[in-house]
Amino acid sequence: MMSKMPLLRLQQVSRRFVMGEVTVQALKETSLEIYPGELLVILGPSGSGKSTLLNIIGGMDAPSTGDLFFAGENLSRANEARLTRYRREQVGFVFQFYNLISDLTARENVELAAHLVTDPLPVDEVLREVGLINRQHHFPSQLSGGEQQRVAIARAAVKKPQLLLCDEPTGALDQQTGRRILDLLSRINRRYGSTVVIVTHNTVIGRLAQRTVRMGSGSILEIAVNPSPLPPERIDW
Ligand code: ADP
Ligand code: MG
């Protein structure tokens, strides 16, 4: 895997937030390569820069300094139109609190995402994959947290994104439901070959990954290869 060309490469990327007199260095000069098809978990305590890093990877935020390459293309030099296309076509994003559209049904939320790309997966297939075909006509408010998160994953996965980025996807869920979400993410990784990046403060989730990145105070402290990733059902927290 490591000998392949990286799908994504961050080169000395930093991000500062300036608020009046105060500057927060959310991400110090950080370099990282993410390989096609891998499942990577980014770990670190709250405030360590995980979301900042993920937002930059997903083209939702721009680095203050440094470069971001996707399939060899320097996205930190790209214009807004190219970045929009990157977010729309190459990236699927899953948030801790789902961010579904409340007046669309589960199915309509997924269909809306499918319309954004030229070659989506069939909506029925994805709804079946996430186990929600029977709840497809329900609105988010009629679904449990775990079900809403599965809709959010279906919405991201239907685009067949090369990169599936998940920010604390199990953070609002109980352990059993969280495990089901992790199982779904690892199935999408294997079945569709999407590169999956999961950000979490929960270190045991790292046992699922092929590689883990540990962050602290805006820096990568360690990158570790996991020779035998565990299946989600064997992970306890
Ligand atoms: P994590 O996701 O690991 O909890 P974040 O990336 O959200 O950490 O935040 C890293 C640091 O950057 C924190 O100190 C946070 O307060 C700060 N930060 C993040 N986003 C912003 C923002 N939009 N404006 C100001 N400070 C921010
Ligand atoms: Mg965060």
Tab-separated table of C-alpha atoms and ligand atoms in Angstrom:
chain	number	residue	atom	x	y	z
A	1	MET	CA	0.000	0.000	0.000
A	2	MET	CA	2.695	2.481	1.007
A	3	SER	CA	4.500	2.133	-2.305
A	4	LYS	CA	1.492	3.492	-4.221
A	5	MET	CA	1.290	7.122	-5.135
A	6	PRO	CA	-0.585	8.943	-2.391
A	7	LEU	CA	-4.147	10.039	-3.140
A	8	LEU	CA	-3.635	13.037	-0.942
A	9	ARG	CA	-0.503	14.776	0.231
A	10	LEU	CA	-0.206	17.586	2.750
A	11	GLN	CA	3.095	19.376	2.625
A	12	GLN	CA	3.995	21.644	5.536
A	13	VAL	CA	0.384	22.709	5.946
A	14	SER	CA	-0.455	25.140	8.735
A	15	ARG	CA	-3.625	26.928	9.783
A	16	ARG	CA	-3.818	30.027	11.965
A	17	PHE	CA	-7.004	31.609	13.205
A	18	VAL	CA	-6.645	35.311	13.942
A	19	MET	CA	-9.254	36.767	16.288
A	20	GLY	CA	-8.421	40.371	17.107
A	21	GLU	CA	-5.318	40.343	19.275
A	22	VAL	CA	-5.280	36.579	19.600
A	23	THR	CA	-3.841	34.139	17.083
A	24	VAL	CA	-4.540	30.432	17.469
A	25	GLN	CA	-2.136	28.102	15.702
A	26	ALA	CA	-4.674	25.294	15.159
A	27	LEU	CA	-2.345	23.358	12.875
A	28	LYS	CA	1.425	23.665	12.883
A	29	GLU	CA	3.437	22.808	9.772
A	30	THR	CA	2.097	19.352	9.087
A	31	SER	CA	2.944	16.803	6.414
A	32	LEU	CA	0.921	13.660	5.763
A	33	GLU	CA	0.283	11.252	2.910
A	34	ILE	CA	-2.978	9.357	2.534
A	35	TYR	CA	-3.003	6.330	0.239
A	36	PRO	CA	-5.761	5.163	-2.093
A	37	GLY	CA	-8.067	2.619	-0.485
A	38	GLU	CA	-6.743	2.889	3.044
A	39	LEU	CA	-8.710	3.326	6.248
A	40	LEU	CA	-6.939	5.914	8.366
A	41	VAL	CA	-7.899	7.007	11.878
A	42	ILE	CA	-6.762	10.391	13.206
A	43	LEU	CA	-6.646	10.446	17.015
A	44	GLY	CA	-6.084	13.200	19.525
A	45	PRO	CA	-7.678	15.040	22.411
A	46	SER	CA	-10.169	17.831	21.947
A	47	GLY	CA	-8.506	20.954	20.560
A	48	SER	CA	-5.537	19.107	19.045
A	49	GLY	CA	-6.371	20.201	15.490
A	50	LYS	CA	-8.141	17.126	14.125
A	51	SER	CA	-11.145	18.927	12.653
A	52	THR	CA	-8.940	21.691	11.285
A	53	LEU	CA	-6.856	19.062	9.490
A	54	LEU	CA	-9.917	17.206	8.179
A	55	ASN	CA	-11.572	20.404	6.937
A	56	ILE	CA	-8.430	21.278	4.993
A	57	ILE	CA	-8.249	17.760	3.537
A	58	GLY	CA	-11.894	18.100	2.463
A	59	GLY	CA	-11.397	21.482	0.792
A	60	MET	CA	-13.732	23.173	3.266
A	61	ASP	CA	-10.974	25.324	4.688
A	62	ALA	CA	-7.725	26.548	3.180
A	63	PRO	CA	-4.254	26.291	4.697
A	64	SER	CA	-2.552	29.461	5.955
A	65	THR	CA	0.696	28.092	4.551
A	66	GLY	CA	1.716	24.924	2.781
A	67	ASP	CA	0.300	22.819	-0.020
A	68	LEU	CA	-2.392	20.198	-0.434
A	69	PHE	CA	-2.091	17.816	-3.369
A	70	PHE	CA	-4.960	15.591	-4.532
A	71	ALA	CA	-3.914	12.982	-7.088
A	72	GLY	CA	-0.905	15.165	-7.831
A	73	GLU	CA	-2.906	18.375	-8.326
A	74	ASN	CA	-2.056	21.293	-6.032
A	75	LEU	CA	-5.425	22.254	-4.583
A	76	SER	CA	-4.018	25.045	-2.446
A	77	ARG	CA	-3.469	26.879	-5.755
A	78	ALA	CA	-6.900	25.973	-7.127
A	79	ASN	CA	-9.667	28.519	-7.684
A	80	GLU	CA	-13.032	28.432	-5.910
A	81	ALA	CA	-14.752	26.648	-8.811
A	82	ARG	CA	-12.224	23.824	-8.741
A	83	LEU	CA	-12.514	23.517	-4.951
A	84	THR	CA	-16.291	23.347	-5.199
A	85	ARG	CA	-15.971	20.549	-7.728
A	86	TYR	CA	-13.478	18.769	-5.461
A	87	ARG	CA	-15.882	18.926	-2.484
A	88	ARG	CA	-18.815	17.896	-4.627
A	89	GLU	CA	-17.309	15.069	-6.641
A	90	GLN	CA	-14.261	13.698	-4.895
A	91	VAL	CA	-15.173	14.097	-1.220
A	92	GLY	CA	-17.944	12.727	0.955
A	93	PHE	CA	-18.167	14.288	4.410
A	94	VAL	CA	-19.841	12.810	7.503
A	95	PHE	CA	-20.318	15.065	10.532
A	96	GLN	CA	-20.745	14.241	14.222
A	97	PHE	CA	-24.269	15.679	14.268
A	98	TYR	CA	-25.339	14.350	10.859
A	99	ASN	CA	-26.337	17.732	9.265
A	100	LEU	CA	-29.273	16.223	7.367
A	101	ILE	CA	-31.864	18.405	5.677
A	102	SER	CA	-34.789	18.150	8.072
A	103	ASP	CA	-37.639	18.641	5.614
A	104	LEU	CA	-36.383	15.994	3.204
A	105	THR	CA	-36.906	12.266	3.812
A	106	ALA	CA	-33.986	9.894	4.269
A	107	ARG	CA	-34.239	8.917	0.618
A	108	GLU	CA	-34.494	12.511	-0.585
A	109	ASN	CA	-31.403	13.484	1.403
A	110	VAL	CA	-29.494	10.734	-0.409
A	111	GLU	CA	-31.018	11.577	-3.813
A	112	LEU	CA	-30.001	15.198	-3.458
A	113	ALA	CA	-26.366	14.145	-3.048
A	114	ALA	CA	-26.636	11.670	-5.931
A	115	HIS	CA	-27.686	14.529	-8.225
A	116	LEU	CA	-24.415	16.337	-7.538
A	117	VAL	CA	-22.291	13.802	-9.387
A	118	THR	CA	-22.319	12.314	-12.858
A	119	ASP	CA	-21.979	8.664	-11.875
A	120	PRO	CA	-23.595	8.005	-8.481
A	121	LEU	CA	-24.291	4.604	-6.974
A	122	PRO	CA	-27.927	3.513	-7.253
A	123	VAL	CA	-29.835	5.132	-4.342
A	124	ASP	CA	-31.647	1.860	-3.562
A	125	GLU	CA	-28.374	-0.030	-3.305
A	126	VAL	CA	-26.913	2.475	-0.868
A	127	LEU	CA	-30.058	2.611	1.269
A	128	ARG	CA	-29.999	-1.168	1.428
A	129	GLU	CA	-26.271	-1.163	2.265
A	130	VAL	CA	-26.858	1.115	5.272
A	131	GLY	CA	-29.903	-0.919	6.338
A	132	LEU	CA	-32.461	1.833	5.858
A	133	ILE	CA	-34.480	0.739	2.856
A	134	ASN	CA	-37.491	0.247	5.148
A	135	ARG	CA	-37.141	3.701	6.689
A	136	GLN	CA	-36.394	5.569	3.462
A	137	HIS	CA	-39.570	7.656	3.546
A	138	HIS	CA	-39.067	8.846	7.111
A	139	PHE	CA	-37.894	12.329	7.971
A	140	PRO	CA	-34.744	12.805	10.077
A	141	SER	CA	-36.824	13.750	13.155
A	142	GLN	CA	-38.509	10.344	12.945
A	143	LEU	CA	-35.186	8.488	13.034
A	144	SER	CA	-32.827	7.649	15.913
A	145	GLY	CA	-29.349	9.174	16.102
A	146	GLY	CA	-27.785	6.017	14.705
A	147	GLU	CA	-30.269	5.918	11.834
A	148	GLN	CA	-29.670	9.577	11.043
A	149	GLN	CA	-25.948	8.912	10.982
A	150	ARG	CA	-26.542	6.031	8.574
A	151	VAL	CA	-28.487	8.393	6.294
A	152	ALA	CA	-25.570	10.824	6.492
A	153	ILE	CA	-23.164	8.046	5.513
A	154	ALA	CA	-25.450	6.960	2.662
A	155	ARG	CA	-25.566	10.578	1.484
A	156	ALA	CA	-21.773	10.720	1.417
A	157	ALA	CA	-21.292	7.219	-0.035
A	158	VAL	CA	-23.816	7.554	-2.885
A	159	LYS	CA	-21.411	9.923	-4.614
A	160	LYS	CA	-18.799	7.126	-4.743
A	161	PRO	CA	-16.288	9.612	-3.344
A	162	GLN	CA	-12.613	8.829	-3.573
A	163	LEU	CA	-12.304	10.265	-0.067
A	164	LEU	CA	-14.841	9.617	2.668
A	165	LEU	CA	-14.072	11.953	5.576
A	166	CYS	CA	-15.761	11.449	8.936
A	167	ASP	CA	-15.462	13.875	11.858
A	168	GLU	CA	-16.306	12.135	15.158
A	169	PRO	CA	-18.919	9.978	13.387
A	170	THR	CA	-19.684	7.979	16.535
A	171	GLY	CA	-19.284	10.871	18.985
A	172	ALA	CA	-22.998	11.286	19.626
A	173	LEU	CA	-23.878	7.577	19.652
A	174	ASP	CA	-23.912	4.766	22.202
A	175	GLN	CA	-21.291	2.046	21.829
A	176	GLN	CA	-23.430	-0.532	20.060
A	177	THR	CA	-24.759	1.995	17.552
A	178	GLY	CA	-21.278	3.433	17.140
A	179	ARG	CA	-19.918	0.006	16.324
A	180	ARG	CA	-22.553	-0.421	13.657
A	181	ILE	CA	-21.477	2.895	12.114
A	182	LEU	CA	-17.820	1.834	12.127
A	183	ASP	CA	-18.768	-1.475	10.557
A	184	LEU	CA	-20.606	0.411	7.820
A	185	LEU	CA	-17.634	2.705	7.172
A	186	SER	CA	-15.239	-0.220	6.921
A	187	ARG	CA	-17.644	-2.034	4.584
A	188	ILE	CA	-17.798	1.022	2.318
A	189	ASN	CA	-13.996	1.135	2.395
A	190	ARG	CA	-13.751	-2.486	1.257
A	191	ARG	CA	-16.721	-2.651	-1.087
A	192	TYR	CA	-16.270	0.602	-2.996
A	193	GLY	CA	-12.579	1.174	-2.421
A	194	SER	CA	-13.201	4.632	-0.961
A	195	THR	CA	-10.325	5.962	1.085
A	196	VAL	CA	-11.807	6.475	4.552
A	197	VAL	CA	-10.460	8.949	7.105
A	198	ILE	CA	-12.046	8.897	10.557
A	199	VAL	CA	-11.297	11.587	13.121
A	200	THR	CA	-11.980	10.693	16.753
A	201	HIS	CA	-10.858	11.463	20.309
A	202	ASN	CA	-11.632	7.825	21.142
A	203	THR	CA	-8.300	5.959	20.969
A	204	VAL	CA	-9.753	2.443	20.817
A	205	ILE	CA	-11.308	3.243	17.437
A	206	GLY	CA	-7.732	3.369	16.138
A	207	ARG	CA	-7.605	-0.436	16.377
A	208	LEU	CA	-9.858	-0.544	13.325
A	209	ALA	CA	-7.400	1.340	11.147
A	210	GLN	CA	-4.610	0.251	8.849
A	211	ARG	CA	-2.732	3.330	10.054
A	212	THR	CA	-3.290	5.764	12.892
A	213	VAL	CA	-2.185	9.368	13.111
A	214	ARG	CA	-1.891	10.758	16.635
A	215	MET	CA	-2.219	14.519	17.059
A	216	GLY	CA	-1.456	16.857	19.915
A	217	SER	CA	-1.381	20.667	20.110
A	218	GLY	CA	-1.741	21.147	16.365
A	219	SER	CA	0.980	18.691	15.354
A	220	ILE	CA	1.216	15.098	14.249
A	221	LEU	CA	3.001	13.320	17.100
A	222	GLU	CA	3.097	9.843	15.633
A	223	ILE	CA	2.003	7.809	12.612
A	224	ALA	CA	1.652	4.100	13.354
A	225	VAL	CA	0.983	1.150	11.066
A	226	ASN	CA	-1.417	-1.405	12.503
A	227	PRO	CA	-0.399	-4.850	11.252
A	228	SER	CA	-3.731	-6.448	12.204
A	229	PRO	CA	-6.707	-4.092	12.204
A	230	LEU	CA	-9.622	-5.376	14.288
A	231	PRO	CA	-13.119	-5.816	12.908
A	232	PRO	CA	-15.521	-3.238	14.409
A	233	GLU	CA	-17.471	-5.848	16.386
A	234	ARG	CA	-14.327	-6.609	18.400
A	235	ILE	CA	-13.818	-3.015	19.483
A	236	ASP	CA	-15.007	-1.998	22.956
A	237	TRP	CA	-15.146	1.392	24.561
B	1	ADP	P1	-10.219	19.127	17.486
B	1	ADP	O1	-11.085	18.812	16.317
B	1	ADP	O2	-9.045	18.223	17.630
B	1	ADP	O3	-11.014	19.200	18.752
B	1	ADP	P2	-9.978	21.735	16.246
B	1	ADP	O4	-9.287	21.502	14.957
B	1	ADP	O5	-11.455	21.945	16.193
B	1	ADP	O6	-9.601	20.582	17.279
B	1	ADP	O7	-9.355	23.025	16.937
B	1	ADP	C1	-7.966	23.215	17.112
B	1	ADP	C2	-7.737	24.584	17.751
B	1	ADP	O8	-8.094	25.596	16.828
B	1	ADP	C3	-8.570	24.840	18.989
B	1	ADP	O9	-7.812	25.600	19.885
B	1	ADP	C4	-9.743	25.613	18.465
B	1	ADP	O10	-10.309	26.431	19.462
B	1	ADP	C5	-9.119	26.420	17.361
B	1	ADP	N1	-10.081	26.691	16.273
B	1	ADP	C6	-10.656	25.797	15.455
B	1	ADP	N2	-11.471	26.390	14.562
B	1	ADP	C7	-11.410	27.721	14.834
B	1	ADP	C8	-12.025	28.873	14.258
B	1	ADP	N3	-12.857	28.799	13.216
B	1	ADP	N4	-11.712	30.087	14.805
B	1	ADP	C9	-10.881	30.177	15.839
B	1	ADP	N5	-10.263	29.129	16.423
B	1	ADP	C10	-10.520	27.917	15.931
B	2	MG	MG	-13.108	18.333	16.216
